[in-house]
C-alpha cells in the first residue's frame, strides 16, 4: 500500500519540491546567506529556495527590485565590491554565494573582502573548465578526452576558450561577463585562498523558464511553423552534453550553500543519464504532439546555417555522483515536468530578436530533396 507521501507525489509534482524543502529546513538550521547577482535566471529560484528553507537572505545587485518584498537588498556594482565592504559586514553573512563571477580579478577581490565578513564562499563555475570542453571547441590539442568527466578530470590548458565574437555575444546576453572571462581563474582564486574555505559548483547547460539563451526555441519554432521534418547532422545528433533544469540546479546550489560538508569541495551539477541530442529533441517534440520526423544527414549534406562549429566527436558527459553521494542531492522536479514547464514558458516568451537566417527553410527543403 502506498504511503500518503507517495500518493501525493505521484499526482502533484510540486509536492515533491515542497517535501524536499521541508526536510532541508528540519535538517539544517537557518543561516544568513548573501547572494551576489541573485535575481537572474538561476538566482531567482535559488533565492526562493533559500527563503522557503528558512534562511535569512540578502541580495547584492545593481538595481533595487520592489518585487522582492522584505528581502534585504544591497545596491552596488560587483566590479567595485570593496566599496561596499561595510554594507556586507553589517549583514554579516555566514555564506556568500556569488552567481556572477567572471574573472580571476573579481574572484580575488571577493575573497579579500569575504575574509572579513563571511565564513565561506560558494562560487558558480562551469563545465567549460574541463579539457573536454576545450577539445569540443577546437582549442585543446591532442586526443579526445575520456568520459565521464569527474571533478578530478583534466582541465583546459588553453585559457582563452571563446573567440572575441562569441565573447561579445555572451556579453550582450549576460551583463556580468567581462572581457577577462575565465572560470579557471575564478576557481583558482576561490580554492587557492588559505584563509577562507570555498566551494565551487560547475554548472551544465541550464534550461527552463527564463532561459536567456532560449535553448528550446529553434526546435519549437520549427514545430510551430508546421515543418514536417527537422534536420540534424549525424555528428550533432549523436553528441551528448550536460544539462540541468533551472529549479533543480538552484536546489543543488542551495544544498551546497547550506552544507558545511561542502567546504573545500568542487561539485559537478547535471542530470543523469546524458542522452544524445537526437533523443533529447525527440523528448521535447513528443510533448508538443508533433507528427513530423527527425532526419539525420551526413554533415557534408547539411545546410550551412544548421552546422555547429567544433569537434562533436568530443562528447561532454559529466558525472554528478559526488554531489549526490556527499551532499544528498536529488532533482526535485522530474524530467518530463522540466520539459513541460520549459515548453510552456518558451511558447509564451519567444526571444525579442529572431534571426531569420537560422530558419532558412528553402535550404533545408533542398538538402532533404538531394538525399531522396
mmCIF file of C-alpha atoms in Angstrom:
data_model
loop_
_atom_site.group_PDB
_atom_site.id
_atom_site.type_symbol
_atom_site.label_atom_id
_atom_site.label_comp_id
_atom_site.label_asym_id
_atom_site.label_seq_id
_atom_site.Cartn_x
_atom_site.Cartn_y
_atom_site.Cartn_z
ATOM 1 C CA UNK A 1 0.000 0.000 0.000
ATOM 2 C CA UNK A 2 1.365 3.422 -0.963
ATOM 3 C CA UNK A 3 2.186 5.954 1.719
ATOM 4 C CA UNK A 4 0.461 9.325 1.736
ATOM 5 C CA UNK A 5 3.714 10.893 0.545
ATOM 6 C CA UNK A 6 3.927 8.543 -2.436
ATOM 7 C CA UNK A 7 0.306 9.175 -3.372
ATOM 8 C CA UNK A 8 0.577 12.964 -3.231
ATOM 9 C CA UNK A 9 3.909 12.964 -5.051
ATOM 10 C CA UNK A 10 2.520 10.907 -7.914
ATOM 11 C CA UNK A 11 -0.289 13.402 -8.535
ATOM 12 C CA UNK A 12 1.345 16.731 -7.688
ATOM 13 C CA UNK A 13 4.958 17.335 -8.815
ATOM 14 C CA UNK A 14 5.182 20.470 -6.659
ATOM 15 C CA UNK A 15 4.530 18.360 -3.561
ATOM 16 C CA UNK A 16 7.864 16.658 -4.111
ATOM 17 C CA UNK A 17 9.618 20.050 -4.243
ATOM 18 C CA UNK A 18 7.904 21.233 -1.043
ATOM 19 C CA UNK A 19 8.692 17.961 0.718
ATOM 20 C CA UNK A 20 12.381 18.341 -0.118
ATOM 21 C CA UNK A 21 12.354 21.887 1.226
ATOM 22 C CA UNK A 22 10.667 20.800 4.466
ATOM 23 C CA UNK A 23 13.303 18.116 5.006
ATOM 24 C CA UNK A 24 16.005 20.664 4.295
ATOM 25 C CA UNK A 25 14.614 23.053 6.933
ATOM 26 C CA UNK A 26 14.426 20.258 9.510
ATOM 27 C CA UNK A 27 17.943 19.015 8.765
ATOM 28 C CA UNK A 28 19.778 22.354 8.811
ATOM 29 C CA UNK A 29 19.471 25.466 10.986
ATOM 30 C CA UNK A 30 18.682 28.818 9.412
ATOM 31 C CA UNK A 31 21.670 30.760 8.104
ATOM 32 C CA UNK A 32 22.453 34.252 6.872
ATOM 33 C CA UNK A 33 23.292 33.970 3.186
ATOM 34 C CA UNK A 34 24.338 36.731 0.809
ATOM 35 C CA UNK A 35 23.631 36.268 -2.901
ATOM 36 C CA UNK A 36 25.675 38.308 -5.339
ATOM 37 C CA UNK A 37 23.742 38.698 -8.585
ATOM 38 C CA UNK A 38 20.917 36.546 -7.288
ATOM 39 C CA UNK A 39 17.952 37.965 -9.191
ATOM 40 C CA UNK A 40 18.577 36.418 -12.603
ATOM 41 C CA UNK A 41 17.703 33.181 -14.366
ATOM 42 C CA UNK A 42 19.161 30.824 -11.741
ATOM 43 C CA UNK A 43 19.339 33.286 -8.867
ATOM 44 C CA UNK A 44 15.585 33.865 -8.738
ATOM 45 C CA UNK A 45 14.630 30.236 -7.949
ATOM 46 C CA UNK A 46 17.695 29.976 -5.689
ATOM 47 C CA UNK A 47 16.519 32.965 -3.647
ATOM 48 C CA UNK A 48 13.057 31.438 -3.380
ATOM 49 C CA UNK A 49 14.516 28.078 -2.341
ATOM 50 C CA UNK A 50 16.668 29.587 0.388
ATOM 51 C CA UNK A 51 13.875 31.721 1.793
ATOM 52 C CA UNK A 52 11.418 28.804 1.761
ATOM 53 C CA UNK A 53 14.037 26.842 3.704
ATOM 54 C CA UNK A 54 14.016 29.459 6.459
ATOM 55 C CA UNK A 55 17.283 31.236 5.696
ATOM 56 C CA UNK A 56 17.771 34.975 6.021
ATOM 57 C CA UNK A 57 18.937 36.129 2.593
ATOM 58 C CA UNK A 58 20.355 39.429 1.373
ATOM 59 C CA UNK A 59 20.802 40.277 -2.282
ATOM 60 C CA UNK A 60 23.686 42.307 -3.699
ATOM 61 C CA UNK A 61 22.833 43.607 -7.163
ATOM 62 C CA UNK A 62 22.762 46.730 -9.285
ATOM 63 C CA UNK A 63 19.128 47.846 -9.162
ATOM 64 C CA UNK A 64 16.561 47.815 -6.352
ATOM 65 C CA UNK A 65 13.728 45.377 -7.092
ATOM 66 C CA UNK A 66 10.425 46.292 -5.444
ATOM 67 C CA UNK A 67 9.089 42.834 -6.255
ATOM 68 C CA UNK A 68 11.418 41.196 -3.739
ATOM 69 C CA UNK A 69 9.363 42.353 -0.769
ATOM 70 C CA UNK A 70 11.211 42.224 2.532
ATOM 71 C CA UNK A 71 14.428 40.730 1.126
ATOM 72 C CA UNK A 72 17.336 42.901 2.209
ATOM 73 C CA UNK A 73 18.925 44.472 -0.857
ATOM 74 C CA UNK A 74 22.375 45.980 -1.131
ATOM 75 C CA UNK A 75 22.623 48.076 -4.260
ATOM 76 C CA UNK A 76 26.019 48.250 -5.876
ATOM 77 C CA UNK A 77 28.442 47.361 -8.652
ATOM 78 C CA UNK A 78 30.130 43.990 -8.205
ATOM 79 C CA UNK A 79 33.157 45.337 -10.084
ATOM 80 C CA UNK A 80 33.649 47.791 -7.189
ATOM 81 C CA UNK A 81 32.792 45.348 -4.446
ATOM 82 C CA UNK A 82 35.323 46.718 -1.974
ATOM 83 C CA UNK A 83 33.367 49.984 -1.774
ATOM 84 C CA UNK A 84 30.504 48.089 -0.120
ATOM 85 C CA UNK A 85 32.561 46.254 2.488
ATOM 86 C CA UNK A 86 30.750 47.943 5.395
ATOM 87 C CA UNK A 87 27.319 47.064 3.971
ATOM 88 C CA UNK A 88 28.347 43.432 3.622
ATOM 89 C CA UNK A 89 29.853 43.383 7.104
ATOM 90 C CA UNK A 90 26.647 44.844 8.512
ATOM 91 C CA UNK A 91 24.635 41.925 7.140
ATOM 92 C CA UNK A 92 27.325 39.521 8.407
ATOM 93 C CA UNK A 93 26.617 36.553 6.124
ATOM 94 C CA UNK A 94 27.742 33.110 7.141
ATOM 95 C CA UNK A 95 27.952 32.167 3.461
ATOM 96 C CA UNK A 96 28.346 34.247 0.308
ATOM 97 C CA UNK A 97 27.064 32.726 -2.946
ATOM 98 C CA UNK A 98 28.451 34.554 -5.984
ATOM 99 C CA UNK A 99 26.398 33.820 -9.094
ATOM 100 C CA UNK A 100 28.230 36.164 -11.461
ATOM 101 C CA UNK A 101 31.962 35.652 -11.105
ATOM 102 C CA UNK A 102 33.579 36.140 -14.498
ATOM 103 C CA UNK A 103 37.304 36.589 -13.900
ATOM 104 C CA UNK A 104 40.145 35.902 -11.534
ATOM 105 C CA UNK A 105 40.367 39.612 -10.654
ATOM 106 C CA UNK A 106 36.755 39.578 -9.429
ATOM 107 C CA UNK A 107 37.274 36.351 -7.508
ATOM 108 C CA UNK A 108 40.397 37.596 -5.720
ATOM 109 C CA UNK A 109 38.650 40.813 -4.721
ATOM 110 C CA UNK A 110 35.703 38.789 -3.407
ATOM 111 C CA UNK A 111 37.911 36.566 -1.271
ATOM 112 C CA UNK A 112 39.793 39.544 0.111
ATOM 113 C CA UNK A 113 36.542 41.092 1.305
ATOM 114 C CA UNK A 114 34.865 37.851 2.359
ATOM 115 C CA UNK A 115 37.657 37.013 4.816
ATOM 116 C CA UNK A 116 36.424 39.911 6.948
ATOM 117 C CA UNK A 117 32.680 39.360 6.633
ATOM 118 C CA UNK A 118 31.806 35.695 5.950
ATOM 119 C CA UNK A 119 32.633 32.133 6.863
ATOM 120 C CA UNK A 120 32.613 30.579 3.392
ATOM 121 C CA UNK A 121 32.230 31.448 -0.298
ATOM 122 C CA UNK A 122 30.298 29.398 -2.844
ATOM 123 C CA UNK A 123 31.337 30.221 -6.418
ATOM 124 C CA UNK A 124 29.352 29.334 -9.518
ATOM 125 C CA UNK A 125 31.615 27.933 -12.210
ATOM 126 C CA UNK A 126 31.019 25.961 -15.394
ATOM 127 C CA UNK A 127 31.825 22.647 -17.016
ATOM 128 C CA UNK A 128 33.652 24.739 -19.616
ATOM 129 C CA UNK A 129 36.740 24.473 -17.374
ATOM 130 C CA UNK A 130 37.284 20.867 -18.465
ATOM 131 C CA UNK A 131 39.715 19.902 -21.194
ATOM 132 C CA UNK A 132 36.869 18.052 -22.931
ATOM 133 C CA UNK A 133 35.065 21.365 -23.461
ATOM 134 C CA UNK A 134 38.215 22.788 -24.996
ATOM 135 C CA UNK A 135 38.526 19.797 -27.340
ATOM 136 C CA UNK A 136 34.884 20.292 -28.336
ATOM 137 C CA UNK A 137 35.585 23.933 -29.188
ATOM 138 C CA UNK A 138 38.786 23.091 -31.038
ATOM 139 C CA UNK A 139 41.175 24.974 -28.737
ATOM 140 C CA UNK A 140 42.748 21.979 -26.969
ATOM 141 C CA UNK A 141 45.213 19.832 -28.948
ATOM 142 C CA UNK A 142 45.530 16.094 -28.609
ATOM 143 C CA UNK A 143 43.147 13.130 -28.432
ATOM 144 C CA UNK A 144 39.558 13.018 -27.278
ATOM 145 C CA UNK A 145 39.067 13.194 -23.521
ATOM 146 C CA UNK A 146 37.807 10.011 -21.783
ATOM 147 C CA UNK A 147 34.364 10.111 -20.205
ATOM 148 C CA UNK A 148 32.598 10.644 -17.936
ATOM 149 C CA UNK A 149 34.184 13.797 -16.576
ATOM 150 C CA UNK A 150 34.568 13.763 -12.826
ATOM 151 C CA UNK A 151 35.676 16.687 -10.710
ATOM 152 C CA UNK A 152 39.212 15.301 -10.986
ATOM 153 C CA UNK A 153 39.264 15.154 -14.800
ATOM 154 C CA UNK A 154 41.864 17.244 -16.653
ATOM 155 C CA UNK A 155 41.140 20.943 -17.033
ATOM 156 C CA UNK A 156 41.830 23.135 -20.032
ATOM 157 C CA UNK A 157 45.380 24.273 -20.634
ATOM 158 C CA UNK A 158 44.167 26.986 -23.027
ATOM 159 C CA UNK A 159 42.914 29.958 -21.023
ATOM 160 C CA UNK A 160 41.062 31.790 -23.789
ATOM 161 C CA UNK A 161 38.239 29.445 -24.662
ATOM 162 C CA UNK A 162 35.915 31.684 -26.662
ATOM 163 C CA UNK A 163 36.826 33.908 -29.642
ATOM 164 C CA UNK A 164 36.103 37.635 -29.337
ATOM 165 C CA UNK A 165 32.871 37.495 -31.354
ATOM 166 C CA UNK A 166 31.499 34.737 -29.114
ATOM 167 C CA UNK A 167 32.516 36.677 -26.024
ATOM 168 C CA UNK A 168 30.716 39.752 -27.354
ATOM 169 C CA UNK A 169 27.595 37.684 -27.945
ATOM 170 C CA UNK A 170 27.794 36.360 -24.376
ATOM 171 C CA UNK A 171 28.167 39.904 -23.032
ATOM 172 C CA UNK A 172 25.058 41.024 -24.930
ATOM 173 C CA UNK A 173 23.069 38.356 -23.075
ATOM 174 C CA UNK A 174 24.864 38.115 -19.730
ATOM 175 C CA UNK A 175 25.798 41.582 -18.490
ATOM 176 C CA UNK A 176 28.124 40.139 -15.824
ATOM 177 C CA UNK A 177 30.542 38.606 -18.369
ATOM 178 C CA UNK A 178 33.653 40.791 -18.649
ATOM 179 C CA UNK A 179 36.486 40.878 -21.172
ATOM 180 C CA UNK A 180 38.624 38.636 -18.950
ATOM 181 C CA UNK A 181 36.064 35.833 -18.652
ATOM 182 C CA UNK A 182 37.844 32.735 -17.356
ATOM 183 C CA UNK A 183 36.202 30.333 -14.930
ATOM 184 C CA UNK A 184 39.539 28.558 -14.473
ATOM 185 C CA UNK A 185 40.977 31.725 -12.925
ATOM 186 C CA UNK A 186 37.847 32.070 -10.792
ATOM 187 C CA UNK A 187 38.270 28.555 -9.407
ATOM 188 C CA UNK A 188 41.975 29.072 -8.714
ATOM 189 C CA UNK A 189 41.232 32.173 -6.643
ATOM 190 C CA UNK A 190 38.365 30.595 -4.688
ATOM 191 C CA UNK A 191 40.012 27.264 -3.934
ATOM 192 C CA UNK A 192 43.527 28.663 -3.510
ATOM 193 C CA UNK A 193 42.701 31.014 -0.642
ATOM 194 C CA UNK A 194 44.419 29.791 2.527
ATOM 195 C CA UNK A 195 42.301 31.798 4.969
ATOM 196 C CA UNK A 196 38.725 31.257 3.832
ATOM 197 C CA UNK A 197 37.121 27.971 2.699
ATOM 198 C CA UNK A 198 35.472 27.945 -0.697
ATOM 199 C CA UNK A 199 33.103 25.719 -2.633
ATOM 200 C CA UNK A 200 32.999 25.530 -6.432
ATOM 201 C CA UNK A 201 29.930 24.367 -8.365
ATOM 202 C CA UNK A 202 30.411 23.515 -12.037
ATOM 203 C CA UNK A 203 27.160 24.087 -13.886
ATOM 204 C CA UNK A 204 25.973 22.441 -17.111
ATOM 205 C CA UNK A 205 23.867 23.937 -19.915
ATOM 206 C CA UNK A 206 20.910 25.200 -17.905
ATOM 207 C CA UNK A 207 17.407 25.303 -19.380
ATOM 208 C CA UNK A 208 13.977 26.217 -18.067
ATOM 209 C CA UNK A 209 11.614 29.181 -17.657
ATOM 210 C CA UNK A 210 13.540 32.420 -18.013
ATOM 211 C CA UNK A 211 16.353 30.906 -20.101
ATOM 212 C CA UNK A 212 18.084 33.923 -21.706
ATOM 213 C CA UNK A 213 19.546 31.650 -24.399
ATOM 214 C CA UNK A 214 16.111 30.221 -25.336
ATOM 215 C CA UNK A 215 17.626 26.775 -25.866
ATOM 216 C CA UNK A 216 14.301 25.192 -26.830
ATOM 217 C CA UNK A 217 13.253 27.940 -29.244
ATOM 218 C CA UNK A 218 14.785 26.750 -32.563
ATOM 219 C CA UNK A 219 13.057 23.376 -32.252
ATOM 220 C CA UNK A 220 9.744 24.776 -31.013
ATOM 221 C CA UNK A 221 9.616 27.420 -33.757
ATOM 222 C CA UNK A 222 10.045 24.797 -36.464
ATOM 223 C CA UNK A 223 7.263 22.757 -34.910
ATOM 224 C CA UNK A 224 5.012 25.834 -34.615
ATOM 225 C CA UNK A 225 5.767 26.725 -38.242
ATOM 226 C CA UNK A 226 4.381 23.353 -39.316
ATOM 227 C CA UNK A 227 7.599 21.808 -40.530
ATOM 228 C CA UNK A 228 7.122 18.150 -41.405
ATOM 229 C CA UNK A 229 10.777 17.298 -40.776
ATOM 230 C CA UNK A 230 13.702 18.615 -38.766
ATOM 231 C CA UNK A 231 17.285 18.106 -39.878
ATOM 232 C CA UNK A 232 20.204 17.175 -37.660
ATOM 233 C CA UNK A 233 23.752 16.456 -38.755
ATOM 234 C CA UNK A 234 24.918 12.971 -37.858
ATOM 235 C CA UNK A 235 27.678 14.204 -35.543
ATOM 236 C CA UNK A 236 25.370 16.569 -33.645
ATOM 237 C CA UNK A 237 22.544 14.023 -33.453
ATOM 238 C CA UNK A 238 24.893 11.661 -31.600
ATOM 239 C CA UNK A 239 26.525 14.336 -29.406
ATOM 240 C CA UNK A 240 25.924 14.169 -25.664
ATOM 241 C CA UNK A 241 26.270 17.216 -23.446
ATOM 242 C CA UNK A 242 25.446 18.049 -19.803
ATOM 243 C CA UNK A 243 22.113 19.688 -18.945
ATOM 244 C CA UNK A 244 20.290 20.848 -15.860
ATOM 245 C CA UNK A 245 16.828 22.255 -15.234
ATOM 246 C CA UNK A 246 16.969 25.678 -13.624
ATOM 247 C CA UNK A 247 14.990 24.848 -10.457
ATOM 248 C CA UNK A 248 16.968 21.653 -9.929
ATOM 249 C CA UNK A 249 20.264 23.490 -10.394
ATOM 250 C CA UNK A 250 19.119 26.157 -7.933
ATOM 251 C CA UNK A 251 18.236 23.403 -5.458
ATOM 252 C CA UNK A 252 21.734 21.927 -5.786
ATOM 253 C CA UNK A 253 23.309 25.334 -5.148
ATOM 254 C CA UNK A 254 21.114 25.790 -2.071
ATOM 255 C CA UNK A 255 22.195 22.410 -0.697
ATOM 256 C CA UNK A 256 25.877 23.275 -1.184
ATOM 257 C CA UNK A 257 25.418 26.690 0.430
ATOM 258 C CA UNK A 258 23.664 25.097 3.379
ATOM 259 C CA UNK A 259 26.135 22.270 3.983
ATOM 260 C CA UNK A 260 29.328 22.593 5.976
ATOM 261 C CA UNK A 261 30.442 19.352 4.287
ATOM 262 C CA UNK A 262 30.729 21.293 1.022
ATOM 263 C CA UNK A 263 33.567 23.465 2.347
ATOM 264 C CA UNK A 264 36.664 22.897 0.229
ATOM 265 C CA UNK A 265 34.692 20.857 -2.312
ATOM 266 C CA UNK A 266 34.226 21.033 -6.069
ATOM 267 C CA UNK A 267 30.991 19.587 -7.479
ATOM 268 C CA UNK A 268 29.517 18.930 -10.905
ATOM 269 C CA UNK A 269 25.795 19.621 -11.222
ATOM 270 C CA UNK A 270 23.990 17.882 -14.072
ATOM 271 C CA UNK A 271 21.228 15.490 -14.988
ATOM 272 C CA UNK A 272 21.973 11.829 -15.463
ATOM 273 C CA UNK A 273 21.931 9.927 -17.741
ATOM 274 C CA UNK A 274 23.020 12.209 -20.585
ATOM 275 C CA UNK A 275 21.052 11.359 -23.751
ATOM 276 C CA UNK A 276 22.253 12.044 -27.305
ATOM 277 C CA UNK A 277 20.936 15.261 -28.856
ATOM 278 C CA UNK A 278 18.534 13.377 -31.147
ATOM 279 C CA UNK A 279 16.934 11.592 -28.210
ATOM 280 C CA UNK A 280 16.721 14.858 -26.246
ATOM 281 C CA UNK A 281 14.982 16.687 -29.083
ATOM 282 C CA UNK A 282 12.585 13.789 -29.573
ATOM 283 C CA UNK A 283 11.612 14.034 -25.883
ATOM 284 C CA UNK A 284 10.819 17.715 -26.321
ATOM 285 C CA UNK A 285 8.926 17.216 -29.579
ATOM 286 C CA UNK A 286 6.834 14.384 -28.160
ATOM 287 C CA UNK A 287 5.302 16.739 -25.601
ATOM 288 C CA UNK A 288 4.105 19.073 -28.361
ATOM 289 C CA UNK A 289 2.295 16.206 -30.170
ATOM 290 C CA UNK A 290 4.305 16.997 -33.285
ATOM 291 C CA UNK A 291 3.684 14.468 -36.060
ATOM 292 C CA UNK A 292 6.780 15.187 -38.093
ATOM 293 C CA UNK A 293 10.058 13.306 -38.240
ATOM 294 C CA UNK A 294 13.701 13.925 -37.487
ATOM 295 C CA UNK A 295 16.065 13.365 -40.385
ATOM 296 C CA UNK A 296 19.751 12.753 -39.714
ATOM 297 C CA UNK A 297 22.069 13.670 -42.594
ATOM 298 C CA UNK A 298 25.829 13.440 -43.069
ATOM 299 C CA UNK A 299 27.452 16.697 -42.067
ATOM 300 C CA UNK A 300 28.548 17.429 -45.644
ATOM 301 C CA UNK A 301 24.910 17.364 -46.808
ATOM 302 C CA UNK A 302 23.611 19.785 -44.185
ATOM 303 C CA UNK A 303 22.694 23.436 -44.917
ATOM 304 C CA UNK A 304 25.371 25.766 -43.610
ATOM 305 C CA UNK A 305 23.047 27.520 -41.157
ATOM 306 C CA UNK A 306 22.482 24.235 -39.303
ATOM 307 C CA UNK A 307 26.157 23.354 -38.912
ATOM 308 C CA UNK A 308 27.623 23.891 -35.467
ATOM 309 C CA UNK A 309 31.337 24.641 -35.065
ATOM 310 C CA UNK A 310 33.661 22.433 -33.095
ATOM 311 C CA UNK A 311 34.528 18.780 -32.793
ATOM 312 C CA UNK A 312 31.275 16.956 -31.973
ATOM 313 C CA UNK A 313 33.214 13.707 -31.676
ATOM 314 C CA UNK A 314 34.120 15.004 -28.216
ATOM 315 C CA UNK A 315 31.115 14.324 -26.036
ATOM 316 C CA UNK A 316 30.881 16.194 -22.740
ATOM 317 C CA UNK A 317 29.353 13.731 -20.303
ATOM 318 C CA UNK A 318 29.802 14.733 -16.681
ATOM 319 C CA UNK A 319 29.334 12.698 -13.531
ATOM 320 C CA UNK A 320 27.341 14.254 -10.689
ATOM 321 C CA UNK A 321 27.958 11.334 -8.339
ATOM 322 C CA UNK A 322 29.977 13.420 -5.867
ATOM 323 C CA UNK A 323 27.248 15.953 -5.037
ATOM 324 C CA UNK A 324 24.680 13.162 -4.871
ATOM 325 C CA UNK A 325 26.692 10.946 -2.535
ATOM 326 C CA UNK A 326 28.344 13.615 -0.368
ATOM 327 C CA UNK A 327 25.539 16.189 -0.107
ATOM 328 C CA UNK A 328 22.478 14.063 -0.859
ATOM 329 C CA UNK A 329 21.409 15.991 -3.949
ATOM 330 C CA UNK A 330 18.411 14.726 -5.905
ATOM 331 C CA UNK A 331 16.412 16.564 -8.572
ATOM 332 C CA UNK A 332 13.118 17.723 -7.034
ATOM 333 C CA UNK A 333 11.499 18.190 -10.475
ATOM 334 C CA UNK A 334 11.473 15.115 -12.737
ATOM 335 C CA UNK A 335 12.450 15.155 -16.408
ATOM 336 C CA UNK A 336 9.075 15.165 -18.172
ATOM 337 C CA UNK A 337 7.887 18.002 -15.958
ATOM 338 C CA UNK A 338 11.030 20.067 -16.581
ATOM 339 C CA UNK A 339 10.438 19.815 -20.315
ATOM 340 C CA UNK A 340 6.721 20.622 -19.986
ATOM 341 C CA UNK A 341 7.393 23.754 -17.936
ATOM 342 C CA UNK A 342 10.120 24.927 -20.300
ATOM 343 C CA UNK A 343 7.934 24.463 -23.389
ATOM 344 C CA UNK A 344 5.064 26.349 -21.757
ATOM 345 C CA UNK A 345 7.318 29.282 -20.862
ATOM 346 C CA UNK A 346 9.046 29.366 -24.252
ATOM 347 C CA UNK A 347 5.742 29.405 -26.137
ATOM 348 C CA UNK A 348 4.634 32.447 -24.153
ATOM 349 C CA UNK A 349 8.020 34.195 -24.165
ATOM 350 C CA UNK A 350 9.757 33.952 -27.552
ATOM 351 C CA UNK A 351 13.048 35.835 -27.915
ATOM 352 C CA UNK A 352 12.701 39.527 -28.719
ATOM 353 C CA UNK A 353 15.032 39.143 -31.695
ATOM 354 C CA UNK A 354 14.697 36.242 -34.138
ATOM 355 C CA UNK A 355 17.493 35.738 -36.632
ATOM 356 C CA UNK A 356 15.631 34.621 -39.722
ATOM 357 C CA UNK A 357 18.789 33.180 -41.297
ATOM 358 C CA UNK A 358 18.575 30.421 -38.677
ATOM 359 C CA UNK A 359 15.306 29.316 -40.256
ATOM 360 C CA UNK A 360 16.177 29.051 -43.951
ATOM 361 C CA UNK A 361 13.505 26.502 -44.769
ATOM 362 C CA UNK A 362 14.198 26.634 -48.517
ATOM 363 C CA UNK A 363 17.765 25.460 -47.905
ATOM 364 C CA UNK A 364 16.511 22.724 -45.567
ATOM 365 C CA UNK A 365 13.985 21.515 -48.152
ATOM 366 C CA UNK A 366 16.713 21.449 -50.786
ATOM 367 C CA UNK A 367 19.076 19.484 -48.550
ATOM 368 C CA UNK A 368 16.423 16.838 -47.925
ATOM 369 C CA UNK A 369 15.495 16.653 -51.608
ATOM 370 C CA UNK A 370 19.113 15.900 -52.537
ATOM 371 C CA UNK A 371 19.103 12.826 -50.336
ATOM 372 C CA UNK A 372 15.812 11.454 -51.645
#
